[in-house]
Amino acid sequence: MFQSIRFELVKEEDREKINKLTEPTWIWGDYRPELFDKWIRDGLFIKAVSDGEVLGIIHVRIFDDFAWFEGVRVKQEIRRKGVGKMLAKKAMEMSGKKVFRLAANEKNVPSIQ
C-alpha cells in the first residue's frame, strides 16, 4: 500500500497539513489546532509520513513512570490499514517507557481493537 513510511517529530512547518488531517475530528476531541504549539514543545509529537504526505499523528506525554498517548489520528481514507498501530509502536519505542496509557471512547471499536 505505502512505498515506505517514516516516523518523524512534527515540526512547525507541518501545522497546515496536520490541521487538515484533523479537520474531521469531533470538536471536543483531544486534538485541536490550538494545541499544536504546546504539543511541539511538550512530550513527543510524532507523524507518520509517506511520499511527503502526513498519514497520521500521535502525541505522547511523558510522566515519571508511564507514557500517555493522545491525539491519535490517521488519514480517513487509510484507516484500518495499520498506520495507527505503527504510530503507537514508534511512540512506545521513542518514549523509553515500559507502561503506556490512553483513553478511547467505548464506542470506538476500531481504536479499542
CSV table of C-alpha atoms in Angstrom, one decimal:
chain,number,residue,atom,x,y,z
A,1,MET,CA,0.0,0.0,0.0
A,2,PHE,CA,2.7,2.5,1.0
A,3,GLN,CA,6.1,2.7,-0.5
A,4,SER,CA,7.7,3.5,2.8
A,5,ILE,CA,6.5,5.1,6.0
A,6,ARG,CA,8.9,7.3,8.0
A,7,PHE,CA,8.2,8.4,11.6
A,8,GLU,CA,9.4,11.9,12.5
A,9,LEU,CA,8.8,14.5,15.1
A,10,VAL,CA,6.3,17.1,14.0
A,11,LYS,CA,7.7,20.5,13.0
A,12,GLU,CA,6.2,24.0,12.8
A,13,GLU,CA,6.0,23.7,9.0
A,14,ASP,CA,3.6,20.7,9.4
A,15,ARG,CA,0.9,22.8,11.0
A,16,GLU,CA,-1.3,23.2,7.9
A,17,LYS,CA,-1.0,19.5,6.9
A,18,ILE,CA,-1.9,18.4,10.5
A,19,ASN,CA,-4.8,20.8,10.8
A,20,LYS,CA,-6.2,19.4,7.5
A,21,LEU,CA,-5.7,15.8,8.7
A,22,THR,CA,-7.6,16.5,11.9
A,23,GLU,CA,-10.5,18.6,10.4
A,24,PRO,CA,-13.0,15.7,10.6
A,25,THR,CA,-12.2,15.3,14.3
A,26,TRP,CA,-15.1,16.0,16.7
A,27,ILE,CA,-15.0,19.4,18.3
A,28,TRP,CA,-14.4,18.2,21.8
A,29,GLY,CA,-11.6,15.8,20.7
A,30,ASP,CA,-8.2,15.6,22.3
A,31,TYR,CA,-6.5,17.3,19.3
A,32,ARG,CA,-7.5,20.8,18.4
A,33,PRO,CA,-5.5,23.3,16.3
A,34,GLU,CA,-4.8,25.5,19.4
A,35,LEU,CA,-2.8,22.6,20.9
A,36,PHE,CA,-0.3,22.4,18.1
A,37,ASP,CA,2.4,24.7,19.7
A,38,LYS,CA,2.1,23.1,23.1
A,39,TRP,CA,2.4,19.6,21.7
A,40,ILE,CA,5.5,20.5,19.7
A,41,ARG,CA,7.1,21.9,22.9
A,42,ASP,CA,5.9,19.2,25.4
A,43,GLY,CA,6.4,15.5,25.0
A,44,LEU,CA,6.7,13.7,21.7
A,45,PHE,CA,4.6,14.9,18.7
A,46,ILE,CA,5.1,12.2,16.1
A,47,LYS,CA,3.9,12.0,12.5
A,48,ALA,CA,3.8,9.1,10.0
A,49,VAL,CA,4.9,10.3,6.6
A,50,SER,CA,4.9,8.7,3.1
A,51,ASP,CA,5.9,10.5,-0.1
A,52,GLY,CA,5.7,13.8,1.7
A,53,GLU,CA,2.2,13.2,2.9
A,54,VAL,CA,1.3,13.1,6.6
A,55,LEU,CA,-0.7,9.9,7.1
A,56,GLY,CA,-1.2,10.1,10.9
A,57,ILE,CA,-0.1,11.7,14.2
A,58,ILE,CA,0.2,10.8,17.8
A,59,HIS,CA,1.2,12.9,20.8
A,60,VAL,CA,2.9,11.3,23.8
A,61,ARG,CA,3.1,12.9,27.2
A,62,ILE,CA,6.0,11.6,29.3
A,63,PHE,CA,5.5,11.0,33.0
A,64,ASP,CA,7.9,9.6,35.5
A,65,ASP,CA,6.6,6.0,35.3
A,66,PHE,CA,4.5,5.9,32.1
A,67,ALA,CA,3.7,7.5,28.8
A,68,TRP,CA,0.2,8.8,27.9
A,69,PHE,CA,-0.9,8.5,24.3
A,70,GLU,CA,-3.3,11.1,23.0
A,71,GLY,CA,-4.5,12.7,19.8
A,72,VAL,CA,-4.0,9.6,17.6
A,73,ARG,CA,-5.3,10.5,14.2
A,74,VAL,CA,-5.0,8.6,10.8
A,75,LYS,CA,-6.0,10.0,7.5
A,76,GLN,CA,-9.6,9.0,7.0
A,77,GLU,CA,-9.1,7.2,3.6
A,78,ILE,CA,-6.4,4.8,5.0
A,79,ARG,CA,-7.8,3.9,8.4
A,80,ARG,CA,-7.8,0.2,9.4
A,81,LYS,CA,-4.5,-0.4,7.5
A,82,GLY,CA,-2.1,-0.5,10.5
A,83,VAL,CA,-0.9,3.1,10.5
A,84,GLY,CA,-2.3,3.8,13.9
A,85,LYS,CA,-0.7,0.6,15.3
A,86,MET,CA,2.7,1.6,13.7
A,87,LEU,CA,2.4,5.1,15.3
A,88,ALA,CA,1.8,3.6,18.7
A,89,LYS,CA,4.7,1.2,18.4
A,90,LYS,CA,7.0,4.0,17.3
A,91,ALA,CA,5.7,6.1,20.2
A,92,MET,CA,6.5,3.3,22.6
A,93,GLU,CA,10.0,3.0,21.3
A,94,MET,CA,10.7,6.7,21.3
A,95,SER,CA,9.2,7.3,24.8
A,96,GLY,CA,11.6,4.9,26.5
A,97,LYS,CA,8.9,3.8,28.9
A,98,LYS,CA,7.5,0.4,29.7
A,99,VAL,CA,4.0,1.4,30.8
A,100,PHE,CA,1.6,3.1,28.3
A,101,ARG,CA,-1.8,4.6,28.9
A,102,LEU,CA,-4.6,6.1,26.8
A,103,ALA,CA,-8.3,6.6,26.8
A,104,ALA,CA,-10.7,5.6,24.0
A,105,ASN,CA,-14.4,6.1,23.7
A,106,GLU,CA,-16.1,2.7,24.4
A,107,LYS,CA,-18.0,3.0,21.2
A,108,ASN,CA,-14.8,3.4,19.1
A,109,VAL,CA,-14.4,-0.3,18.4
A,110,PRO,CA,-11.6,0.1,15.8
A,111,SER,CA,-9.4,2.1,18.3
A,112,ILE,CA,-10.0,-0.4,21.1
A,113,GLN,CA,-9.1,-3.4,18.8
